[in-house]
mmCIF file of C-alpha atoms and ligand atoms in Angstrom:
data_model
loop_
_atom_site.group_PDB
_atom_site.id
_atom_site.type_symbol
_atom_site.label_atom_id
_atom_site.label_comp_id
_atom_site.label_asym_id
_atom_site.label_seq_id
_atom_site.Cartn_x
_atom_site.Cartn_y
_atom_site.Cartn_z
ATOM 1 C CA MET A 1 11.294 31.846 -3.586
ATOM 2 C CA LEU A 2 9.159 27.813 -3.886
ATOM 3 C CA CYS A 3 7.232 28.910 -0.339
ATOM 4 C CA ASP A 4 6.280 32.207 -1.724
ATOM 5 C CA THR A 5 4.948 30.309 -4.987
ATOM 6 C CA GLN A 6 2.895 28.404 -2.579
ATOM 7 C CA HIS A 7 2.309 31.760 -0.553
ATOM 8 C CA ALA A 8 0.879 33.153 -3.866
ATOM 9 C CA LYS A 9 -0.522 29.968 -5.736
ATOM 10 C CA ASP A 10 -3.031 29.476 -1.886
ATOM 11 C CA TRP A 11 -3.454 33.689 -1.646
ATOM 12 C CA ILE A 12 -5.167 32.995 -5.521
ATOM 13 C CA ARG A 13 -6.905 29.584 -4.853
ATOM 14 C CA SER A 14 -8.237 31.109 -1.646
ATOM 15 C CA ARG A 15 -9.839 34.669 -3.816
ATOM 16 C CA ARG A 16 -11.472 32.442 -6.433
ATOM 17 C CA LEU A 17 -13.792 30.927 -3.991
ATOM 18 C CA LEU A 18 -14.551 34.828 -3.171
ATOM 19 C CA LEU A 19 -15.499 34.777 -7.134
ATOM 20 C CA PRO A 20 -17.579 31.919 -8.885
ATOM 21 C CA LEU A 21 -17.732 32.239 -12.517
ATOM 22 C CA MET A 22 -21.299 31.916 -14.811
ATOM 23 C CA ILE A 23 -20.532 29.167 -18.131
ATOM 24 C CA VAL A 24 -17.404 28.082 -17.659
ATOM 25 C CA LEU A 25 -16.274 25.716 -20.602
ATOM 26 C CA GLY A 26 -14.185 21.875 -19.073
ATOM 27 C CA ILE A 27 -11.507 20.044 -20.360
ATOM 28 C CA GLU A 28 -10.322 16.381 -18.781
ATOM 29 C CA THR A 29 -8.196 14.496 -19.952
ATOM 30 C CA SER A 30 -6.547 13.333 -17.585
ATOM 31 C CA CYS A 31 -6.775 9.182 -18.047
ATOM 32 C CA ASP A 32 -8.142 7.881 -22.026
ATOM 33 C CA GLU A 33 -11.510 9.630 -21.997
ATOM 34 C CA THR A 34 -11.198 13.079 -24.211
ATOM 35 C CA ALA A 35 -14.490 14.877 -22.716
ATOM 36 C CA ALA A 36 -14.741 18.780 -22.601
ATOM 37 C CA ALA A 37 -18.523 20.403 -20.939
ATOM 38 C CA ILE A 38 -20.502 23.959 -20.134
ATOM 39 C CA VAL A 39 -21.430 24.453 -17.343
ATOM 40 C CA ASP A 40 -23.573 27.862 -16.003
ATOM 41 C CA GLY A 41 -22.436 28.413 -12.056
ATOM 42 C CA GLY A 42 -20.889 26.118 -11.504
ATOM 43 C CA MET A 43 -24.303 24.035 -10.486
ATOM 44 C CA ARG A 44 -26.537 23.344 -14.281
ATOM 45 C CA VAL A 45 -25.634 21.628 -16.754
ATOM 46 C CA LEU A 46 -25.629 22.962 -20.696
ATOM 47 C CA SER A 47 -23.485 20.025 -22.641
ATOM 48 C CA SER A 48 -21.556 16.848 -21.634
ATOM 49 C CA VAL A 49 -19.263 15.135 -24.546
ATOM 50 C CA VAL A 50 -17.519 11.890 -23.534
ATOM 51 C CA ARG A 51 -15.563 10.207 -26.106
ATOM 52 C CA ASP A 52 -13.682 7.052 -24.851
ATOM 53 C CA GLN A 53 -11.116 5.190 -26.104
ATOM 54 C CA ILE A 54 -11.979 1.317 -25.111
ATOM 55 C CA ALA A 55 -11.800 -0.060 -28.212
ATOM 56 C CA GLN A 56 -8.924 1.036 -28.205
ATOM 57 C CA HIS A 57 -7.438 0.164 -25.325
ATOM 58 C CA ARG A 58 -9.229 -3.262 -25.262
ATOM 59 C CA PRO A 59 -6.280 -4.789 -27.193
ATOM 60 C CA TYR A 60 -3.842 -4.598 -24.362
ATOM 61 C CA GLY A 61 -6.308 -4.605 -21.183
ATOM 62 C CA GLY A 62 -5.781 -1.839 -19.823
ATOM 63 C CA VAL A 63 -4.971 1.590 -20.554
ATOM 64 C CA VAL A 64 -1.588 2.906 -22.734
ATOM 65 C CA PRO A 65 -0.338 6.028 -21.533
ATOM 66 C CA GLU A 66 0.616 7.101 -26.331
ATOM 67 C CA VAL A 67 -1.807 5.123 -27.257
ATOM 68 C CA ALA A 68 -3.914 7.945 -24.934
ATOM 69 C CA SER A 69 -2.615 10.634 -25.445
ATOM 70 C CA ARG A 70 -2.169 10.636 -29.248
ATOM 71 C CA ASN A 71 -6.075 10.200 -29.712
ATOM 72 C CA HIS A 72 -6.666 12.973 -26.921
ATOM 73 C CA VAL A 73 -4.750 15.040 -29.870
ATOM 74 C CA VAL A 74 -7.544 14.161 -32.940
ATOM 75 C CA ALA A 75 -10.491 14.335 -30.900
ATOM 76 C CA ILE A 76 -9.586 17.221 -27.988
ATOM 77 C CA PRO A 77 -10.496 20.123 -31.307
ATOM 78 C CA GLU A 78 -13.768 17.598 -32.453
ATOM 79 C CA VAL A 79 -15.297 17.285 -29.206
ATOM 80 C CA ILE A 80 -14.575 20.990 -27.177
ATOM 81 C CA GLU A 81 -17.426 21.776 -30.399
ATOM 82 C CA GLU A 82 -19.599 19.678 -29.979
ATOM 83 C CA ALA A 83 -19.868 20.937 -26.029
ATOM 84 C CA VAL A 84 -20.362 24.202 -27.516
ATOM 85 C CA LYS A 85 -22.807 23.339 -30.086
ATOM 86 C CA GLN A 86 -24.948 20.689 -27.414
ATOM 87 C CA ALA A 87 -25.439 23.656 -25.240
ATOM 88 C CA GLY A 88 -26.484 26.150 -27.902
ATOM 89 C CA LEU A 89 -23.775 28.555 -27.146
ATOM 90 C CA GLU A 90 -21.464 30.799 -29.251
ATOM 91 C CA TRP A 91 -18.155 31.134 -28.960
ATOM 92 C CA GLY A 92 -18.088 35.144 -26.927
ATOM 93 C CA ASP A 93 -20.916 32.930 -24.608
ATOM 94 C CA ILE A 94 -18.283 31.589 -23.043
ATOM 95 C CA GLY A 95 -16.852 33.332 -19.643
ATOM 96 C CA ALA A 96 -14.247 30.946 -18.580
ATOM 97 C CA VAL A 97 -11.984 27.756 -19.901
ATOM 98 C CA ALA A 98 -11.219 25.171 -17.326
ATOM 99 C CA ALA A 99 -9.234 21.599 -17.327
ATOM 100 C CA THR A 100 -7.454 18.640 -14.891
ATOM 101 C CA TYR A 101 -3.357 19.254 -14.068
ATOM 102 C CA GLY A 102 -3.600 16.596 -12.262
ATOM 103 C CA PRO A 103 -3.309 13.772 -11.252
ATOM 104 C CA GLY A 104 -2.904 11.496 -13.719
ATOM 105 C CA LEU A 105 -1.004 9.757 -17.139
ATOM 106 C CA ALA A 106 1.261 13.138 -17.671
ATOM 107 C CA SER A 107 0.943 12.732 -21.941
ATOM 108 C CA SER A 108 -2.903 12.411 -21.241
ATOM 109 C CA LEU A 109 -2.864 15.379 -18.782
ATOM 110 C CA LEU A 110 -0.747 18.309 -21.446
ATOM 111 C CA VAL A 111 -3.239 17.182 -24.294
ATOM 112 C CA GLY A 112 -6.215 18.937 -22.456
ATOM 113 C CA LEU A 113 -4.469 21.181 -20.067
ATOM 114 C CA SER A 114 -2.492 23.130 -23.769
ATOM 115 C CA ALA A 115 -5.685 22.701 -25.501
ATOM 116 C CA GLY A 116 -7.854 24.579 -22.362
ATOM 117 C CA LYS A 117 -4.883 27.839 -21.703
ATOM 118 C CA ALA A 118 -4.898 28.251 -25.338
ATOM 119 C CA LEU A 119 -8.711 27.781 -26.293
ATOM 120 C CA ALA A 120 -8.893 30.697 -23.088
ATOM 121 C CA MET A 121 -6.123 32.933 -24.448
ATOM 122 C CA SER A 122 -7.300 32.744 -28.485
ATOM 123 C CA LEU A 123 -11.099 33.379 -26.650
ATOM 124 C CA GLY A 124 -9.329 36.669 -23.959
ATOM 125 C CA VAL A 125 -10.874 34.408 -20.766
ATOM 126 C CA PRO A 126 -10.138 33.399 -17.621
ATOM 127 C CA PHE A 127 -7.832 29.633 -17.639
ATOM 128 C CA ILE A 128 -8.531 27.710 -14.480
ATOM 129 C CA GLY A 129 -6.793 24.598 -13.398
ATOM 130 C CA ILE A 130 -9.134 21.357 -11.578
ATOM 131 C CA ASP A 131 -7.532 19.711 -9.649
ATOM 132 C CA HIS A 132 -9.257 15.805 -10.835
ATOM 133 C CA ILE A 133 -9.700 14.333 -7.856
ATOM 134 C CA GLU A 134 -12.026 17.458 -6.467
ATOM 135 C CA ALA A 135 -13.522 17.417 -9.149
ATOM 136 C CA HIS A 136 -14.624 14.211 -8.490
ATOM 137 C CA ILE A 137 -15.624 14.992 -5.284
ATOM 138 C CA TYR A 138 -17.825 17.588 -7.255
ATOM 139 C CA SER A 139 -19.643 15.791 -9.739
ATOM 140 C CA VAL A 140 -22.470 14.871 -6.592
ATOM 141 C CA PHE A 141 -23.183 18.382 -6.709
ATOM 142 C CA LEU A 142 -24.028 19.023 -10.156
ATOM 143 C CA ASN A 143 -27.551 20.232 -11.104
ATOM 144 C CA MET A 144 -27.789 19.633 -7.166
ATOM 145 C CA ASP A 145 -30.671 21.956 -5.679
ATOM 146 C CA ALA A 146 -29.575 24.693 -3.891
ATOM 147 C CA ASP A 147 -31.620 23.734 -0.841
ATOM 148 C CA THR A 148 -29.553 20.123 -1.078
ATOM 149 C CA ARG A 149 -26.507 22.158 -1.227
ATOM 150 C CA ALA A 150 -26.800 24.243 1.122
ATOM 151 C CA GLY A 151 -27.359 21.761 3.862
ATOM 152 C CA ILE A 152 -24.863 19.276 3.298
ATOM 153 C CA CYS A 153 -22.040 20.007 4.477
ATOM 154 C CA PRO A 154 -19.850 18.309 6.560
ATOM 155 C CA PHE A 155 -19.646 15.274 4.862
ATOM 156 C CA VAL A 156 -16.915 12.227 3.749
ATOM 157 C CA ALA A 157 -16.110 11.394 0.422
ATOM 158 C CA LEU A 158 -14.946 7.795 -1.030
ATOM 159 C CA ALA A 159 -13.295 8.893 -4.190
ATOM 160 C CA VAL A 160 -13.096 5.433 -6.555
ATOM 161 C CA SER A 161 -11.713 4.877 -9.795
ATOM 162 C CA GLY A 162 -9.749 3.232 -11.710
ATOM 163 C CA GLY A 163 -6.535 5.166 -10.714
ATOM 164 C CA HIS A 164 -7.339 6.730 -7.370
ATOM 165 C CA THR A 165 -9.384 5.136 -4.166
ATOM 166 C CA CYS A 166 -8.815 7.819 -0.806
ATOM 167 C CA LEU A 167 -11.007 9.334 1.721
ATOM 168 C CA VAL A 168 -12.035 12.764 2.368
ATOM 169 C CA ARG A 169 -13.304 14.997 4.510
ATOM 170 C CA VAL A 170 -15.259 17.824 2.840
ATOM 171 C CA GLU A 171 -15.792 20.351 5.776
ATOM 172 C CA GLN A 172 -17.009 22.799 2.681
ATOM 173 C CA LEU A 173 -15.566 23.542 -1.056
ATOM 174 C CA GLY A 174 -12.181 23.764 -0.678
ATOM 175 C CA HIS A 175 -12.171 22.801 2.817
ATOM 176 C CA TYR A 176 -10.692 19.681 2.472
ATOM 177 C CA ARG A 177 -8.626 16.730 4.240
ATOM 178 C CA LEU A 178 -7.478 13.347 4.238
ATOM 179 C CA LEU A 179 -8.145 10.703 5.304
ATOM 180 C CA GLY A 180 -7.751 7.133 4.224
ATOM 181 C CA GLN A 181 -5.839 6.036 0.670
ATOM 182 C CA THR A 182 -5.096 2.976 -0.980
ATOM 183 C CA VAL A 183 -1.562 1.367 -0.386
ATOM 184 C CA ASP A 184 -1.513 -0.119 -3.216
ATOM 185 C CA ASP A 185 -3.287 -0.581 -6.512
ATOM 186 C CA ALA A 186 -6.877 1.649 -6.997
ATOM 187 C CA ALA A 187 -10.134 -0.224 -6.609
ATOM 188 C CA GLY A 188 -11.359 0.123 -10.468
ATOM 189 C CA GLU A 189 -7.399 -1.239 -10.920
ATOM 190 C CA ALA A 190 -8.392 -4.497 -8.861
ATOM 191 C CA PHE A 191 -11.672 -4.483 -10.589
ATOM 192 C CA ASP A 192 -9.487 -4.141 -14.150
ATOM 193 C CA LYS A 193 -7.044 -6.415 -13.235
ATOM 194 C CA GLY A 194 -9.380 -9.403 -11.483
ATOM 195 C CA ALA A 195 -11.360 -9.394 -14.929
ATOM 196 C CA THR A 196 -8.855 -10.165 -17.001
ATOM 197 C CA LEU A 197 -7.746 -13.025 -14.716
ATOM 198 C CA LEU A 198 -11.526 -14.371 -15.453
ATOM 199 C CA GLY A 199 -11.151 -13.452 -19.010
ATOM 200 C CA LEU A 200 -13.989 -11.615 -18.516
ATOM 201 C CA GLY A 201 -12.862 -8.740 -20.812
ATOM 202 C CA TYR A 202 -11.698 -4.329 -20.771
ATOM 203 C CA PRO A 203 -12.755 -3.121 -18.648
ATOM 204 C CA GLY A 204 -13.249 -4.950 -15.951
ATOM 205 C CA GLY A 205 -15.294 -2.906 -13.899
ATOM 206 C CA PRO A 206 -18.680 -3.070 -15.390
ATOM 207 C CA ALA A 207 -17.922 -6.549 -16.554
ATOM 208 C CA ILE A 208 -18.042 -7.515 -13.045
ATOM 209 C CA ASP A 209 -20.239 -6.168 -11.650
ATOM 210 C CA LYS A 210 -21.962 -7.699 -15.262
ATOM 211 C CA ALA A 211 -21.342 -10.939 -14.752
ATOM 212 C CA ALA A 212 -21.744 -10.688 -9.979
ATOM 213 C CA ARG A 213 -25.177 -10.298 -10.454
ATOM 214 C CA SER A 214 -26.387 -14.090 -10.854
ATOM 215 C CA GLY A 215 -23.287 -15.515 -8.132
ATOM 216 C CA ASP A 216 -23.279 -15.948 -4.668
ATOM 217 C CA PRO A 217 -20.692 -13.914 -3.176
ATOM 218 C CA ALA A 218 -19.933 -16.367 -0.409
ATOM 219 C CA PHE A 219 -17.967 -18.881 -2.749
ATOM 220 C CA VAL A 220 -14.715 -17.894 -2.311
ATOM 221 C CA SER A 221 -14.017 -15.674 1.152
ATOM 222 C CA PHE A 222 -11.091 -13.668 -0.235
ATOM 223 C CA PRO A 223 -9.257 -10.950 1.302
ATOM 224 C CA ARG A 224 -10.358 -8.126 2.683
ATOM 225 C CA GLY A 225 -6.951 -7.286 4.650
ATOM 226 C CA ARG A 226 -5.517 -3.338 4.958
ATOM 227 C CA GLN A 227 -1.460 -3.809 5.012
ATOM 228 C CA LYS A 228 -0.794 -1.985 8.124
ATOM 229 C CA LYS A 229 3.092 -1.151 8.109
ATOM 230 C CA GLU A 230 2.566 0.438 4.930
ATOM 231 C CA ALA A 231 -0.395 2.507 5.516
ATOM 232 C CA GLU A 232 1.173 3.627 8.407
ATOM 233 C CA GLU A 233 4.129 4.940 6.422
ATOM 234 C CA ILE A 234 1.940 7.444 4.937
ATOM 235 C CA LYS A 235 2.280 10.030 7.558
ATOM 236 C CA GLY A 236 -0.623 11.631 9.585
ATOM 237 C CA LEU A 237 -3.545 8.305 7.519
ATOM 238 C CA ASN A 238 -4.862 6.625 10.386
ATOM 239 C CA PRO A 239 -4.710 2.753 8.775
ATOM 240 C CA GLU A 240 -8.246 1.855 9.762
ATOM 241 C CA LEU A 241 -9.409 3.705 6.487
ATOM 242 C CA CYS A 242 -6.308 3.430 4.207
ATOM 243 C CA PHE A 243 -6.643 0.698 1.481
ATOM 244 C CA SER A 244 -5.441 -2.653 -0.327
ATOM 245 C CA PHE A 245 -5.790 -4.583 -2.785
ATOM 246 C CA SER A 246 -3.278 -6.159 -4.650
ATOM 247 C CA GLY A 247 -3.095 -8.905 -2.188
ATOM 248 C CA LEU A 248 -6.856 -9.375 -3.343
ATOM 249 C CA LYS A 249 -5.361 -9.597 -6.613
ATOM 250 C CA THR A 250 -2.908 -12.581 -5.920
ATOM 251 C CA ALA A 251 -5.080 -13.797 -4.462
ATOM 252 C CA LEU A 252 -6.968 -13.842 -6.622
ATOM 253 C CA LEU A 253 -3.978 -15.549 -9.464
ATOM 254 C CA TYR A 254 -3.687 -18.110 -7.188
ATOM 255 C CA TYR A 255 -6.596 -19.688 -6.390
ATOM 256 C CA LEU A 256 -7.755 -19.700 -10.225
ATOM 257 C CA LYS A 257 -4.107 -21.637 -10.341
ATOM 258 C CA LYS A 258 -5.612 -23.999 -7.987
ATOM 259 C CA HIS A 259 -8.334 -24.238 -10.094
ATOM 260 C CA PRO A 260 -8.306 -23.353 -13.683
ATOM 261 C CA LEU A 261 -11.812 -21.274 -14.863
ATOM 262 C CA SER A 262 -13.831 -23.774 -16.536
ATOM 263 C CA ASP A 263 -17.256 -24.211 -18.524
ATOM 264 C CA ASP A 264 -19.024 -23.780 -15.761
ATOM 265 C CA ARG A 265 -20.746 -20.022 -16.696
ATOM 266 C CA HIS A 266 -22.002 -20.914 -12.348
ATOM 267 C CA GLU A 267 -18.844 -20.803 -10.592
ATOM 268 C CA LEU A 268 -17.246 -18.229 -12.845
ATOM 269 C CA ALA A 269 -20.458 -15.991 -11.719
ATOM 270 C CA SER A 270 -19.576 -16.940 -8.544
ATOM 271 C CA LEU A 271 -16.174 -16.492 -8.412
ATOM 272 C CA ALA A 272 -17.198 -12.889 -9.441
ATOM 273 C CA ALA A 273 -19.670 -12.065 -7.678
ATOM 274 C CA SER A 274 -16.638 -13.971 -4.816
ATOM 275 C CA TYR A 275 -14.130 -11.490 -5.712
ATOM 276 C CA GLN A 276 -16.248 -7.957 -6.099
ATOM 277 C CA ALA A 277 -17.643 -8.693 -2.617
ATOM 278 C CA ALA A 278 -13.940 -8.253 -1.025
ATOM 279 C CA ILE A 279 -13.756 -5.246 -2.272
ATOM 280 C CA ILE A 280 -17.163 -3.105 -1.995
ATOM 281 C CA ASP A 281 -16.736 -5.054 2.116
ATOM 282 C CA ALA A 282 -13.544 -3.217 2.047
ATOM 283 C CA LEU A 283 -14.599 0.072 0.709
ATOM 284 C CA ILE A 284 -17.888 0.136 2.897
ATOM 285 C CA SER A 285 -15.946 -0.614 5.587
ATOM 286 C CA ARG A 286 -13.008 2.006 6.163
ATOM 287 C CA CYS A 287 -15.741 4.900 4.878
ATOM 288 C CA ASP A 288 -19.005 3.552 7.520
ATOM 289 C CA LYS A 289 -15.264 3.837 9.931
ATOM 290 C CA ALA A 290 -15.071 7.100 8.252
ATOM 291 C CA ILE A 291 -18.120 8.919 9.016
ATOM 292 C CA THR A 292 -20.019 10.563 12.344
ATOM 293 C CA ASP A 293 -23.672 10.597 12.794
ATOM 294 C CA GLU A 294 -23.087 14.469 11.615
ATOM 295 C CA THR A 295 -21.880 13.700 7.962
ATOM 296 C CA HIS A 296 -23.466 12.543 5.699
ATOM 297 C CA ILE A 297 -21.407 10.476 2.421
ATOM 298 C CA ALA A 298 -20.349 10.928 -0.884
ATOM 299 C CA ALA A 299 -19.313 8.428 -3.703
ATOM 300 C CA ALA A 300 -17.750 9.631 -7.060
ATOM 301 C CA GLY A 301 -15.295 7.912 -9.651
ATOM 302 C CA GLY A 302 -16.454 5.270 -11.914
ATOM 303 C CA VAL A 303 -16.257 2.422 -9.416
ATOM 304 C CA SER A 304 -19.189 4.537 -7.620
ATOM 305 C CA LEU A 305 -20.934 3.422 -10.762
ATOM 306 C CA ASN A 306 -21.147 -0.593 -9.383
ATOM 307 C CA SER A 307 -24.860 -1.517 -8.320
ATOM 308 C CA VAL A 308 -23.306 -3.488 -5.211
ATOM 309 C CA LEU A 309 -20.699 -0.733 -3.953
ATOM 310 C CA ARG A 310 -24.272 1.566 -4.414
ATOM 311 C CA SER A 311 -27.068 -0.487 -1.861
ATOM 312 C CA GLY A 312 -24.607 -1.078 0.053
ATOM 313 C CA LEU A 313 -23.567 2.490 0.774
ATOM 314 C CA ALA A 314 -27.366 2.974 0.225
ATOM 315 C CA GLU A 315 -27.704 0.887 3.957
ATOM 316 C CA MET A 316 -25.312 2.145 5.375
ATOM 317 C CA ALA A 317 -26.525 5.834 5.345
ATOM 318 C CA SER A 318 -30.376 4.842 5.918
ATOM 319 C CA ARG A 319 -28.702 2.434 8.559
ATOM 320 C CA ARG A 320 -26.522 5.330 10.691
ATOM 321 C CA GLY A 321 -29.797 8.235 9.489
ATOM 322 C CA ILE A 322 -27.080 10.224 7.279
ATOM 323 C CA THR A 323 -27.375 11.341 2.939
ATOM 324 C CA LEU A 324 -25.736 8.721 0.904
ATOM 325 C CA LEU A 325 -24.901 11.098 -2.529
ATOM 326 C CA LEU A 326 -24.252 10.128 -5.571
ATOM 327 C CA ALA A 327 -23.148 11.682 -8.863
ATOM 328 C CA GLU A 328 -25.430 11.112 -11.763
ATOM 329 C CA PRO A 329 -24.302 8.637 -13.726
ATOM 330 C CA ARG A 330 -23.159 9.902 -16.426
ATOM 331 C CA PHE A 331 -20.702 11.932 -13.627
ATOM 332 C CA CYS A 332 -19.839 9.089 -12.089
ATOM 333 C CA ALA A 333 -16.098 8.268 -14.923
ATOM 334 C CA ASP A 334 -14.548 10.012 -16.140
ATOM 335 C CA ASN A 335 -16.156 13.812 -16.952
ATOM 336 C CA ALA A 336 -15.739 17.633 -17.568
ATOM 337 C CA ALA A 337 -18.871 18.998 -16.241
ATOM 338 C CA MET A 338 -17.282 17.908 -12.882
ATOM 339 C CA ILE A 339 -14.127 20.307 -14.530
ATOM 340 C CA ALA A 340 -16.136 22.678 -15.435
ATOM 341 C CA GLY A 341 -18.529 21.982 -12.246
ATOM 342 C CA LEU A 342 -15.682 23.458 -9.971
ATOM 343 C CA ALA A 343 -14.636 25.352 -11.610
ATOM 344 C CA GLY A 344 -18.046 28.250 -11.909
ATOM 345 C CA ALA A 345 -18.158 26.801 -8.411
ATOM 346 C CA GLY A 346 -15.177 28.887 -7.445
ATOM 347 C CA GLY A 347 -12.336 25.614 -7.723
ATOM 348 C CA GLY A 348 -9.238 25.899 -8.720
ATOM 349 C CA ILE A 349 -6.263 27.039 -10.143
ATOM 350 C CA SER A 350 -7.026 30.918 -11.842
ATOM 351 C CA GLY A 351 -4.846 34.457 -13.083
ATOM 352 C CA PRO A 352 -1.580 34.173 -14.037
ATOM 353 C CA ALA A 353 -0.231 31.299 -11.861
ATOM 354 C CA ALA A 354 -2.944 29.069 -13.627
ATOM 355 C CA LEU A 355 -1.467 29.204 -16.910
ATOM 356 C CA GLU A 356 2.174 28.616 -15.896
ATOM 357 C CA LEU A 357 0.380 25.761 -14.150
ATOM 358 C CA ASP A 358 2.284 22.007 -15.701
ATOM 359 C CA ALA A 359 0.500 18.452 -16.216
ATOM 360 C CA THR A 360 1.496 17.110 -12.612
ATOM 361 C CA PRO A 361 0.738 13.401 -12.668
ATOM 362 C CA GLY A 362 1.494 13.246 -8.784
ATOM 363 C CA LEU A 363 -1.170 15.691 -7.581
ATOM 364 C CA ARG A 364 -2.593 15.766 -3.552
ATOM 365 C CA LEU A 365 -5.409 17.244 -3.670
ATOM 366 C CA ALA A 366 -4.954 20.675 -1.003
ATOM 367 C CA ALA A 367 -5.624 20.299 2.423
ATOM 368 C CA ALA A 368 -8.232 23.810 2.629
ATOM 369 C CA SER A 369 -7.284 26.411 0.281
HETATM 370 O O1 LIG B 1 -13.117 7.103 -13.034
HETATM 371 P P1 LIG B 1 -13.110 6.794 -14.326
HETATM 372 O O2 LIG B 1 -13.122 6.626 -15.399
HETATM 373 O O3 LIG B 1 -11.177 7.514 -14.211
HETATM 374 C C1 LIG B 1 -10.286 7.437 -13.387
HETATM 375 O O4 LIG B 1 -10.235 8.110 -13.125
HETATM 376 O O5 LIG B 1 -9.756 5.766 -13.290
HETATM 377 O O6 LIG B 1 -12.762 4.947 -13.522
HETATM 378 C C2 LIG B 1 -13.013 4.364 -14.807
HETATM 379 C C3 LIG B 1 -12.454 2.548 -13.036
HETATM 380 C C4 LIG B 1 -12.583 1.334 -14.477
HETATM 381 O O7 LIG B 1 -11.339 0.918 -13.594
HETATM 382 C C5 LIG B 1 -13.707 0.702 -14.776
HETATM 383 O O8 LIG B 1 -13.494 -0.178 -14.811
HETATM 384 C C6 LIG B 1 -14.240 1.353 -13.133
HETATM 385 O O9 LIG B 1 -14.352 2.940 -13.416
HETATM 386 N N1 LIG B 1 -15.685 1.117 -13.029
HETATM 387 C C7 LIG B 1 -15.830 0.560 -12.673
HETATM 388 C C8 LIG B 1 -17.805 0.098 -13.064
HETATM 389 N N2 LIG B 1 -17.802 0.814 -14.025
HETATM 390 C C9 LIG B 1 -16.549 1.562 -14.169
HETATM 391 N N3 LIG B 1 -16.202 -0.529 -11.468
HETATM 392 C C10 LIG B 1 -16.750 -1.122 -11.031
HETATM 393 N N4 LIG B 1 -18.415 -1.675 -10.931
HETATM 394 C C11 LIG B 1 -18.448 -0.156 -11.935
HETATM 395 N N5 LIG B 1 -19.928 -1.025 -12.219
HETATM 396 ZN ZN1 LIG B 2 -11.341 9.682 -12.612
#
């Protein structure tokens, strides 16, 4: 029975890839951003509204799931209405509604998924369930011209955010192979936890990026290591392409126990720069190993906003003679344009199976569709 359901889903997914839609309203609530967007033909972004909850989670130094879902419930009607208004459309112009169904926080996912299904039913249009990681990868295609898009596959995508860090080979839209992933913390989590230890506040990624600008990245040599044993236990993955960031956070903690923070601003900047360098070196070295001379490289997700990662990947791409694809900064962190875009390009699950989708916190990227 399970096999039959899976078979049916695979069939629907493969059909979906043949049937691109036009105007799609996308909804994203997998973590703490409440977002809605409208994308035409999978490419042209007509509106993208993102309401963050940074102020609500700052006192806790991280995302509190119950707080996030409560805020999604309050914000989602307004955010959706704003997306339709900003696009200059009427409800009747919407051809389909798409929403993230995983991975993410269960209670957050449920809000957007339920809103998406209800809206699709009330408008009498198809509903499409979208994988959040696949959508992050798709974000590099948004507003891209048709010629660049046609010649860009295959490429290796680094999906790097607060909840995920993985390397995926993209043969074409809908055909993926997971090459490596983190065995513990995500890179964004490492940034957020490191920033808390350094007293730099929340969210940690932008704070470390900023503080590190005037620092010396060679001030402390933090570990870039991978935990081979755990990586080998993730079946089928090359340990050389896996990541581990929990040891790095512990190394910073021990360093600070021995050398408590002082008022020296330059020392703080250098600690931030050294910590950041350890994360970024780990990311770039895995990308370098994962690409071949025929594959291009893409980076997506909140951490792909990092200035040192962007310049390091650009340097690597030029050295290897390949193209670097980065999403526009407004589409790097969580947003709904990537959800509507992927759905409009034919990705995701639709048909009766879509209306039965449950919020799936541990969803894993499908190998092929
Ligand atoms: O993609 P995203 O909005 O949410 C998830 O899907 O998790 O990513 C959020 C993460 C946070 O951990 C944040 O600290 C990190 O992206 N981030 C950055 C930067 N801007 C955001 N990390 C490093 N450097 C940045 N400039
Ligand atoms: Zn994300």
